[in-house]
XYZ file of C-alpha atoms in Angstrom:
512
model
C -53.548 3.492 15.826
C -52.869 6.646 14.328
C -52.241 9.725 17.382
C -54.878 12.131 15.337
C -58.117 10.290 13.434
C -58.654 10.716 9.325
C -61.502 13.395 9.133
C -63.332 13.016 5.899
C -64.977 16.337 5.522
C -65.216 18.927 8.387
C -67.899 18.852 10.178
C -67.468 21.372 12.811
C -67.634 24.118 10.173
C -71.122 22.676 8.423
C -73.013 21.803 12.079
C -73.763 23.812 14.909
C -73.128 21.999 17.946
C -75.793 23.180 19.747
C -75.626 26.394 21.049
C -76.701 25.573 25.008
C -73.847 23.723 26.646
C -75.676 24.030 29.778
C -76.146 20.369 30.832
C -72.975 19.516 33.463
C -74.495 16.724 34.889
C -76.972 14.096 35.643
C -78.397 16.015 38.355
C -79.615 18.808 35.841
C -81.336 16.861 33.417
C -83.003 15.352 36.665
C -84.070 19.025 37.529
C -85.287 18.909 33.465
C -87.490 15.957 34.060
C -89.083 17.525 37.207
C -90.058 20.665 35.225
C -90.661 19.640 32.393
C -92.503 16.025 33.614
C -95.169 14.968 30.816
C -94.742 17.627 28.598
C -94.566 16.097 25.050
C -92.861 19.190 23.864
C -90.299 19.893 26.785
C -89.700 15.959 26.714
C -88.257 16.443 23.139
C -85.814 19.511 24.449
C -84.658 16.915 27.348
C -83.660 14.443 24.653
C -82.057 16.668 22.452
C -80.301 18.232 25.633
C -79.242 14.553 26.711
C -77.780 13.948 23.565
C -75.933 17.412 23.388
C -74.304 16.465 26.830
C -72.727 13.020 25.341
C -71.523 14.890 22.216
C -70.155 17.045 23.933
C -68.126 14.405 26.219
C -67.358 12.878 23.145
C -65.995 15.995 21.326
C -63.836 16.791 24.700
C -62.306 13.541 24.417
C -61.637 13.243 20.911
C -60.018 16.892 21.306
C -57.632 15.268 24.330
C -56.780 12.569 22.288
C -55.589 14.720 19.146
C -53.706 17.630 20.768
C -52.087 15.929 23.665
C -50.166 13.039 21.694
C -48.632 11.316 24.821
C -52.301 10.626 25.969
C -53.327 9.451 22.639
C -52.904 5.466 23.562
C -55.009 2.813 22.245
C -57.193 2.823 25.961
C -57.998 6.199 25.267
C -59.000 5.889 21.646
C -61.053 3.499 22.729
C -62.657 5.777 25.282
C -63.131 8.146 22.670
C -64.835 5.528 20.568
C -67.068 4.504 23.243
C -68.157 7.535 23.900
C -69.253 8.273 19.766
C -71.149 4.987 20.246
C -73.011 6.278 23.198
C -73.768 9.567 21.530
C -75.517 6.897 18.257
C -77.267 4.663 20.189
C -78.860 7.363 22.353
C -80.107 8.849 19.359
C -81.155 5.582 17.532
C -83.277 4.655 21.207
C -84.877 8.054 21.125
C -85.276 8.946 17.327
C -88.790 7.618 16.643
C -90.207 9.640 19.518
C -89.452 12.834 17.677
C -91.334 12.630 14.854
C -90.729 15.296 12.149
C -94.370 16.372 11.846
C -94.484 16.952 15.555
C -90.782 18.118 16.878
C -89.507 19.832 13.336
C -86.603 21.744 15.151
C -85.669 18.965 17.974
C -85.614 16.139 15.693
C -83.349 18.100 13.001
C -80.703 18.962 16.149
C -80.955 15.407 17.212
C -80.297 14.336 13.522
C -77.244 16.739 13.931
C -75.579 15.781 17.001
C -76.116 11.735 14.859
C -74.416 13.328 11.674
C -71.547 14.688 14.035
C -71.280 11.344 15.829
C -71.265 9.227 13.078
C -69.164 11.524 10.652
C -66.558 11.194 13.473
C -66.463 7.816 14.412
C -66.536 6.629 11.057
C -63.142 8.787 10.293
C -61.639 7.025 13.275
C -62.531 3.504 11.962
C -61.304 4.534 8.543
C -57.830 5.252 10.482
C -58.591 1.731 11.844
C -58.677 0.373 8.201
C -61.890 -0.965 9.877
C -63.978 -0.045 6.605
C -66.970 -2.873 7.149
C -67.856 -0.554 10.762
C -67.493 2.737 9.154
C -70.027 2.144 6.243
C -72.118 0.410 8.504
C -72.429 3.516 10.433
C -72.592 5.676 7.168
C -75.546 3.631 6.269
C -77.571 3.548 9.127
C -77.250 7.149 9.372
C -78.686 7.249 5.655
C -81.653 4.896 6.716
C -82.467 6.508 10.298
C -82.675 10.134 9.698
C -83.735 12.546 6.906
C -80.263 14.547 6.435
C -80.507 17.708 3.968
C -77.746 20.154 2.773
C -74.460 20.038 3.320
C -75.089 17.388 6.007
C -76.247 15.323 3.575
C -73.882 15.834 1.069
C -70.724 15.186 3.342
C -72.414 11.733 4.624
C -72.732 10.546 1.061
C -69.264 12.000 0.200
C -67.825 9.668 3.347
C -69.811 6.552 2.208
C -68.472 7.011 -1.012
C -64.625 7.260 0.007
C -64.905 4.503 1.980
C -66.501 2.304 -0.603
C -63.628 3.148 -2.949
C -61.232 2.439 -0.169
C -62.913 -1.008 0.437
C -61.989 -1.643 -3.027
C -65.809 -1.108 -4.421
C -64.985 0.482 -7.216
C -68.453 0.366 -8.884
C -70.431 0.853 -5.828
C -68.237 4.225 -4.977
C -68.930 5.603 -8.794
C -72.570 4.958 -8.425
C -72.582 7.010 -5.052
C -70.522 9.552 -6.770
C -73.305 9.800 -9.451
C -76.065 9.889 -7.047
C -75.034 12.491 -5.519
C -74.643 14.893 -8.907
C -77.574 13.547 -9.229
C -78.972 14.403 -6.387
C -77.452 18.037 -5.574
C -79.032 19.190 -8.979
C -78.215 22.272 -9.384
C -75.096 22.558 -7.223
C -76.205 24.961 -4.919
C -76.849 25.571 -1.545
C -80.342 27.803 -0.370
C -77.984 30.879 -0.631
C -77.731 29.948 -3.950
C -73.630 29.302 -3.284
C -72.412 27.302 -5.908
C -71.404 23.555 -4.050
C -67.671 23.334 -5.524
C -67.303 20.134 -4.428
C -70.239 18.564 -6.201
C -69.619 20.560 -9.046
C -66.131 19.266 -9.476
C -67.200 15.300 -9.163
C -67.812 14.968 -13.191
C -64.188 16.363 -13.887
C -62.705 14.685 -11.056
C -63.582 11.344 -12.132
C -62.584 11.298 -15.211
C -59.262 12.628 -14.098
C -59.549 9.542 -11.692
C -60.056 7.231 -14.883
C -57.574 9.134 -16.926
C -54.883 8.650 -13.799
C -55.361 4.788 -13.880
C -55.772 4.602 -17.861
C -58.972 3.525 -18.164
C -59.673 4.046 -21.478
C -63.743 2.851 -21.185
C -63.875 4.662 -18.021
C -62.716 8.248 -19.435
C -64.879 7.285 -22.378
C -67.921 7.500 -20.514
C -67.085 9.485 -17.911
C -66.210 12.528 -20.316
C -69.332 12.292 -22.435
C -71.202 12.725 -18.819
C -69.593 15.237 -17.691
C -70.105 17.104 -20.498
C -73.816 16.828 -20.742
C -73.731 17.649 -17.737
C -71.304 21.505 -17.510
C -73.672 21.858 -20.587
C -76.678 21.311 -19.417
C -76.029 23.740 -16.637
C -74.253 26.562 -18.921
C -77.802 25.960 -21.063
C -80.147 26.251 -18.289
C -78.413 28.587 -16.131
C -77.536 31.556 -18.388
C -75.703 34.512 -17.050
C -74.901 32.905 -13.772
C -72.443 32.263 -11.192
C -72.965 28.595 -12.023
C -72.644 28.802 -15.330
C -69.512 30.645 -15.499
C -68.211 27.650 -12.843
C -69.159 25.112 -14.790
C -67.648 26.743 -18.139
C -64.239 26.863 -16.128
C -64.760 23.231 -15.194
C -65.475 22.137 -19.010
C -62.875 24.223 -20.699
C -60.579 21.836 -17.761
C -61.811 18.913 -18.460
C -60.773 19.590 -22.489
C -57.094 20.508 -21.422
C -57.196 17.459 -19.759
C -58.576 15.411 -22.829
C -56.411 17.061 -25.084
C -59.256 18.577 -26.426
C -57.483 22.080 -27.363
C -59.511 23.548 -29.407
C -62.435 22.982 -27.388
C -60.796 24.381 -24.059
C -60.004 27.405 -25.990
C -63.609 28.045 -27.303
C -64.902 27.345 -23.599
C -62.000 29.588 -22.103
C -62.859 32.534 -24.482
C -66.545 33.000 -22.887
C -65.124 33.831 -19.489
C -65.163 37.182 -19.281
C -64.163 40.292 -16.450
C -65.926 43.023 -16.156
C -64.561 45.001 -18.738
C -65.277 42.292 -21.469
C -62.198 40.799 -21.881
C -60.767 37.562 -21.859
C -60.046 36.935 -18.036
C -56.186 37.198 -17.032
C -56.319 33.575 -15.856
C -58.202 32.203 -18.752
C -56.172 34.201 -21.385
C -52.879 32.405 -19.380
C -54.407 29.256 -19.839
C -54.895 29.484 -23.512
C -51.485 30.610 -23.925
C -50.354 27.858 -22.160
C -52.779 25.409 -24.616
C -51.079 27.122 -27.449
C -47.631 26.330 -26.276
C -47.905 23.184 -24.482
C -51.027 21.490 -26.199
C -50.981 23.074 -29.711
C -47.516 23.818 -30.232
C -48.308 27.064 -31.879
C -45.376 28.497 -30.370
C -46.036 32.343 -32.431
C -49.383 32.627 -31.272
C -48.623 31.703 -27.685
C -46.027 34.446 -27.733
C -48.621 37.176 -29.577
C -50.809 35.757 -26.571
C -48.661 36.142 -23.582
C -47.868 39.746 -25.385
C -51.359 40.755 -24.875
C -51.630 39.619 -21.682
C -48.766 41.814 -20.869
C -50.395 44.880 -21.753
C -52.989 44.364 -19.434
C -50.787 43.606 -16.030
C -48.230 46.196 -14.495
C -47.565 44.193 -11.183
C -43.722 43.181 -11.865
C -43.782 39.673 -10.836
C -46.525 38.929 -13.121
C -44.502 40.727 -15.939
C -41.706 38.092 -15.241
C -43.986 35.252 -15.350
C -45.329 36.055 -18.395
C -41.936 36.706 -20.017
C -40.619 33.453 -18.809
C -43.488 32.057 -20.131
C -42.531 34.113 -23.303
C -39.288 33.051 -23.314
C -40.000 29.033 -23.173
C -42.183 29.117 -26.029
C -39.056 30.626 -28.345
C -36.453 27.934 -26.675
C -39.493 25.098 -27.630
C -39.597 27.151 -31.118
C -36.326 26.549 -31.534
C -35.200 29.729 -31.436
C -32.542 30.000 -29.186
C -30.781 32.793 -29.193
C -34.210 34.653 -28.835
C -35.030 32.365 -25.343
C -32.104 33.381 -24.066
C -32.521 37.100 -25.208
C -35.714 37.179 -22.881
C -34.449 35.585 -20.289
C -31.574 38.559 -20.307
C -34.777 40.761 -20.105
C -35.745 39.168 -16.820
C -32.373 39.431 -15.078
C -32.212 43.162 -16.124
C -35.613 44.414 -14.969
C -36.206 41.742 -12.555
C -33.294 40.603 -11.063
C -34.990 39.646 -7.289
C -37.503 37.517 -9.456
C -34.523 35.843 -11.717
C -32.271 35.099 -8.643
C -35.284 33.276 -6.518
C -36.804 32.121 -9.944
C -34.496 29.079 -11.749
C -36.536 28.904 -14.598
C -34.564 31.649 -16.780
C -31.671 30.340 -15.725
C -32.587 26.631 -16.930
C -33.975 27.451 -20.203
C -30.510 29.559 -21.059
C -28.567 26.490 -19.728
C -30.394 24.337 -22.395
C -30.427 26.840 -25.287
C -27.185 26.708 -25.281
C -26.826 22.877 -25.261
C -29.069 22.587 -27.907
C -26.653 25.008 -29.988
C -24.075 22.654 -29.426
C -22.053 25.054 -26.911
C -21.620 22.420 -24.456
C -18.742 24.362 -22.281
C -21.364 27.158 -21.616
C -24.508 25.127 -20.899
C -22.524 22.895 -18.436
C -21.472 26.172 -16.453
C -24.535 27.365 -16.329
C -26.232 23.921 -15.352
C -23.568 23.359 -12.798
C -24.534 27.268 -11.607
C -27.788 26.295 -11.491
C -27.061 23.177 -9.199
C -25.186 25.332 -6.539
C -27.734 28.048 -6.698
C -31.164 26.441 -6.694
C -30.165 23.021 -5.449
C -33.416 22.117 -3.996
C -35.277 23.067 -7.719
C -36.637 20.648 -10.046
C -34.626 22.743 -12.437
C -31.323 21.686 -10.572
C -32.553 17.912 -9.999
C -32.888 17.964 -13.760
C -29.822 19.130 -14.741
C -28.063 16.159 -13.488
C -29.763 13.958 -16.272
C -29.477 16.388 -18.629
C -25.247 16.305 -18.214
C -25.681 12.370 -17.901
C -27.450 12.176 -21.316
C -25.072 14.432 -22.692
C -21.975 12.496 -22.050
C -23.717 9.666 -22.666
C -23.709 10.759 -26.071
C -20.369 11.717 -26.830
C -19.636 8.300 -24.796
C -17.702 9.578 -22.386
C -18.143 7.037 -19.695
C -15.886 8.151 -17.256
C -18.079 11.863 -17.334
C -21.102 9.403 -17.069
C -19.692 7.789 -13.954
C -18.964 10.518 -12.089
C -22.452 12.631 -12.984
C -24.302 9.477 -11.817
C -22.384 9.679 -8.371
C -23.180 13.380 -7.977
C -26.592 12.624 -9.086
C -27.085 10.315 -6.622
C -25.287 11.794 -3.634
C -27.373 14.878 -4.740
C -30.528 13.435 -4.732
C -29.854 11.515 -1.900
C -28.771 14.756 0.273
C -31.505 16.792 -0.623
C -34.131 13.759 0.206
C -32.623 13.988 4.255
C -32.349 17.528 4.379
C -35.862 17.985 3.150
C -37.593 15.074 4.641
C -41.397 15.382 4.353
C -41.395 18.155 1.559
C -42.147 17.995 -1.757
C -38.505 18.387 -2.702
C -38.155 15.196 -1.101
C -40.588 13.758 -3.311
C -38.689 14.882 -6.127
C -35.439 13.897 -5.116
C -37.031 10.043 -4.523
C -38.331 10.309 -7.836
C -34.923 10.869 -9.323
C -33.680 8.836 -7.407
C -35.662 6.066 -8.864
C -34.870 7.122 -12.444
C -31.094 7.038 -12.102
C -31.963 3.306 -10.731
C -34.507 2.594 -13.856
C -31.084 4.061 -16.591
C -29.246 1.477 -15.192
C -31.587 -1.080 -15.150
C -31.748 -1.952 -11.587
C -35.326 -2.944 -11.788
C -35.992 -3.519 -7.416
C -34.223 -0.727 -6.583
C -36.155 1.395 -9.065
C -39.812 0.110 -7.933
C -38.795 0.115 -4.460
C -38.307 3.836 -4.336
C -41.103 4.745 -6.560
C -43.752 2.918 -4.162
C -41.810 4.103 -1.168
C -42.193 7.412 -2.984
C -45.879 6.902 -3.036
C -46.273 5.652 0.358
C -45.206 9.186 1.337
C -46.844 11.489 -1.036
C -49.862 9.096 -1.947
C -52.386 12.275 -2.103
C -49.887 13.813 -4.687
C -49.933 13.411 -8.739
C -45.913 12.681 -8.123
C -46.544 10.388 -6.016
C -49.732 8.783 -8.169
C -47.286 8.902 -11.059
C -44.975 7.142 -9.467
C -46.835 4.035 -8.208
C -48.105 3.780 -11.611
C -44.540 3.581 -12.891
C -43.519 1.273 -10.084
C -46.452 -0.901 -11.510
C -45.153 -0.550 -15.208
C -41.978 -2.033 -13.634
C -43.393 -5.067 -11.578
C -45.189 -6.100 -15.438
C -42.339 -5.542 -17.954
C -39.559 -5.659 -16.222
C -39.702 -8.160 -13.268
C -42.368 -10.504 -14.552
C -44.719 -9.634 -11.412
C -47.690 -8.701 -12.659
C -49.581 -10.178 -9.463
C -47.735 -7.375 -7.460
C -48.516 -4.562 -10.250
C -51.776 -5.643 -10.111
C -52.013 -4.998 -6.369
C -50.169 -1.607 -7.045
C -53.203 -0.441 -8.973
C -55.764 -1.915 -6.865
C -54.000 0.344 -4.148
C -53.954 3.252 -6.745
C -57.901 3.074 -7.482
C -58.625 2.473 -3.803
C -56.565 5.673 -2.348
C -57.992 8.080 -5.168
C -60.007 10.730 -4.069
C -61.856 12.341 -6.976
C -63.392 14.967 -4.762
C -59.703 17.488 -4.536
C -61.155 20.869 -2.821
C -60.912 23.822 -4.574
C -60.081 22.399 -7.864
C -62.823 24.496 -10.211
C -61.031 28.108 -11.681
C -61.049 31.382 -9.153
């Protein structure tokens, strides 16, 4: 088993452990009994003393078992186990005899140290891959107590992950459902806006989106926007409203919807009345990217300009500036902006490879070949581990491909790969590794070596499973195992992997 459990959703944070650690030993809750004797309302303290004391055994074990690795064996996971189970059943024995209507306060702190028990062990079962035992628990938690808030909401959240990781696809969208359903409106009694809940409609239809379900996005779209409606409507004015705005005009990039995004993006406002920065970025970006109004991105990133002075920004936003020309065709222009950057930024355009790239390519797209190859291979040396540089390979490759110079294409597919292959070792467990598999895998797929290619993209996913490189790539390691190998039993196994590993609840997804 795995040194450190899988923690769903922190608890720690959420639920006081109790605030009296005072019970050491049996012989003080002995001392309890005596005082208190037959006491009805003492007798409810002494239980929800008796099960502080085995959380808090619990807690110090799981806490010995996570940051001392060389004790974290299978005997003393099992320990640690154990002593959850004690915590569950204690409360379980001694639930009923704190009624709610009697014992408000002891019942609700015996209910917590259950929600901290169970929350834990389950995570440790889910570790396990022992899914069965972890929504059991999950379940009778449900059933046995009367959860509220965020305790509540991170129970359901943990039944509903390990549904979908059992494979119960259906049963893990109806949870998801029931609990927008359920936290209506998405806010806490501080009237905090719940992010996470709030994010479930646009996460899932990313989730469908991801595993092209057409039916699924279908559906899943039209409900999430009745829903960031229906709160905009009834919620005017509001912190909500303006959350659930950001999350609609989102969920339209992500559609394609441009138009739409823009007219939701427009109504976020600062509080001078403008446009925000970030929302006026993100319809520039729509314009460029989605629309492929490449004038009226640049008249928007213009604007935007006016309004920032911080000199980093100022380079963004001229890179930005810049791109849109080069994707306008207008290359001489690109590369006139990019000058800009290296003159008034030059920290920015030595740290930054994006300039740098899009000059490289303006020139190969005017046909200067002898230029854009000195730049690319500048850009190589300079920001090797880049997705710039990993690109540049392929973009040589193609070139000679098409002036069918094989021996060029030889030797750049060497390089490429010795490249790639470097910069995977030397940045083992990065997200430039992730990249450099993922090339990896393409120089495999241009010369048709089918295994090799699927074998690095799921190894690639193995690694980076929470990322969308490393979603992508299982998905194209699937595409593979169909079309190209004539395995469709293994690419269907792929994306039964793919739907069971997706988490459609990403923190901190909705705009700032």
């Amino acid at each position: 088993m795995s040194k450190t459990a899988v923690s769903f959703e922190s608890i720690g944070k959420d639920v006081p452990l109790f605030k009296n650690s005072l019970l050491r030993n049996g012989c003080f809750i002995l001392i309890l009994v005596l005082l208190f004797g037959g006491c009805s309302s003492d007798r409810g303290k002494l239980i929800r003393f008796s099960a502080e004391k085995l959380l808090h055994q619990a807690n110090r074990l799981h806490d010995k078992a996570g940051i001392k690795p060389e004790l974290g064996n299978e005997q003393l996971w099992s320990e640690v186990k154990q002593a959850y189970i004690a915590v569950t059943e204690y409360c379980w024995k001694h639930i009923d005899s704190l009624p709610k209507s009697r014992y408000p306060v002891e019942r609700g702190e015996l209910e917590a140290a259950a929600f901290a028990a169970v929350n834990r062990l389950s995570g440790i079962y889910f570790t396990e891959k022992n899914l069965d035992s972890a929504v059991i628990l999950l379940n009778q938690l449900l059933t046995l107590t009367q959860l509220e808030g965020q305790q509540l909401l991170t129970t359901r959240v943990n039944l509903a992950r390990i549904r979908q990781a059992k494979g119960d696809w259906d049963e893990a969208m109806a949870l998801y459902h029931s609990i927008i359903d359920t936290f209506y409106p998405p806010v806490d009694n501080q009237n905090k806006v719940l992010v996470q809940v709030l994010n479930i409609p646009m996460e899932l239809v990313r989730s469908y989106l991801i595993i092209s379900d057409t039916l699924g996005v279908l559906a899943e779209s039209q409900s999430a926007k009745i829903y960031y409606n229906r709160l905009i409507k009834e919620w005017p004015n509001s912190v909500l409203a303006t959350a659930a705005r950001s999350n609609l005009a989102r969920l339209h990039v992500d559609l394609g919807e441009w138009d739409s995004a823009i007219e939701n993006l427009q109504f976020l406002r600062d509080s001078s009345g403008q446009v925000d920065l970030q929302a006026s970025l993100l319809i520039g970006d729509i314009l460029a990217s989605g629309k492929k109004d490449y004038l009226r991105a640049v008249s928007q990133y213009n604007g935007i300009m006016e309004r920032v002075t911080d000199s980093t920004q100022r380079a963004l936003l001229m890179t930005r500036i810049g791109r849109a020309y080069f994707e306008g065709k207008q290359y001489e222009k690109s590369r006139e902006i990019m000058g800009e950057i290296k003159r008034h930024n030059e920290r920015f355009y030595n740290t930054n490879p994006t300039p740098l790239n899009y000059i490289a390519r303006s020139f190969a797209e005017e046909g200067n070949w002898e230029m854009a190859e000195s730049e690319f291979r500048w850009l190589i040396s300079n920001y090797s581990g880049t997705e710039e540089a990993f690109n540049a390979h392929l973009i040589i490759i193609d070139h000679y491909k098409k002036v069918n110079e094989k021996r060029q294409v030889e030797a750049w597919n060497r390089r490429a790969e010795e490249f790639y292959d470097r910069m995977s070792r030397q940045h083992y467990g990065t997200t430039i590794e992730a990249s450099a598999l993922s090339y990896s895998a393409e120089i495999a797929r241009r010369k048709e070596d089918w295994e090799k290619a699927a074998d690095l993209l799921t190894q690639l996913y193995k690694r980076f499973s929470q990322t969308e490189i490393g979603r992508s790539a299982l998905i194209k390691a699937a595409t593979i195992y169909r079309e190209k190998l004539n395995k469709p039993e293994i690419a269907d196994e792929l994306m039964d992997r793919l739907k069971a590993e997706l988490s459609p609840l990403s923190v901190g997804k909705n705009t700032d």
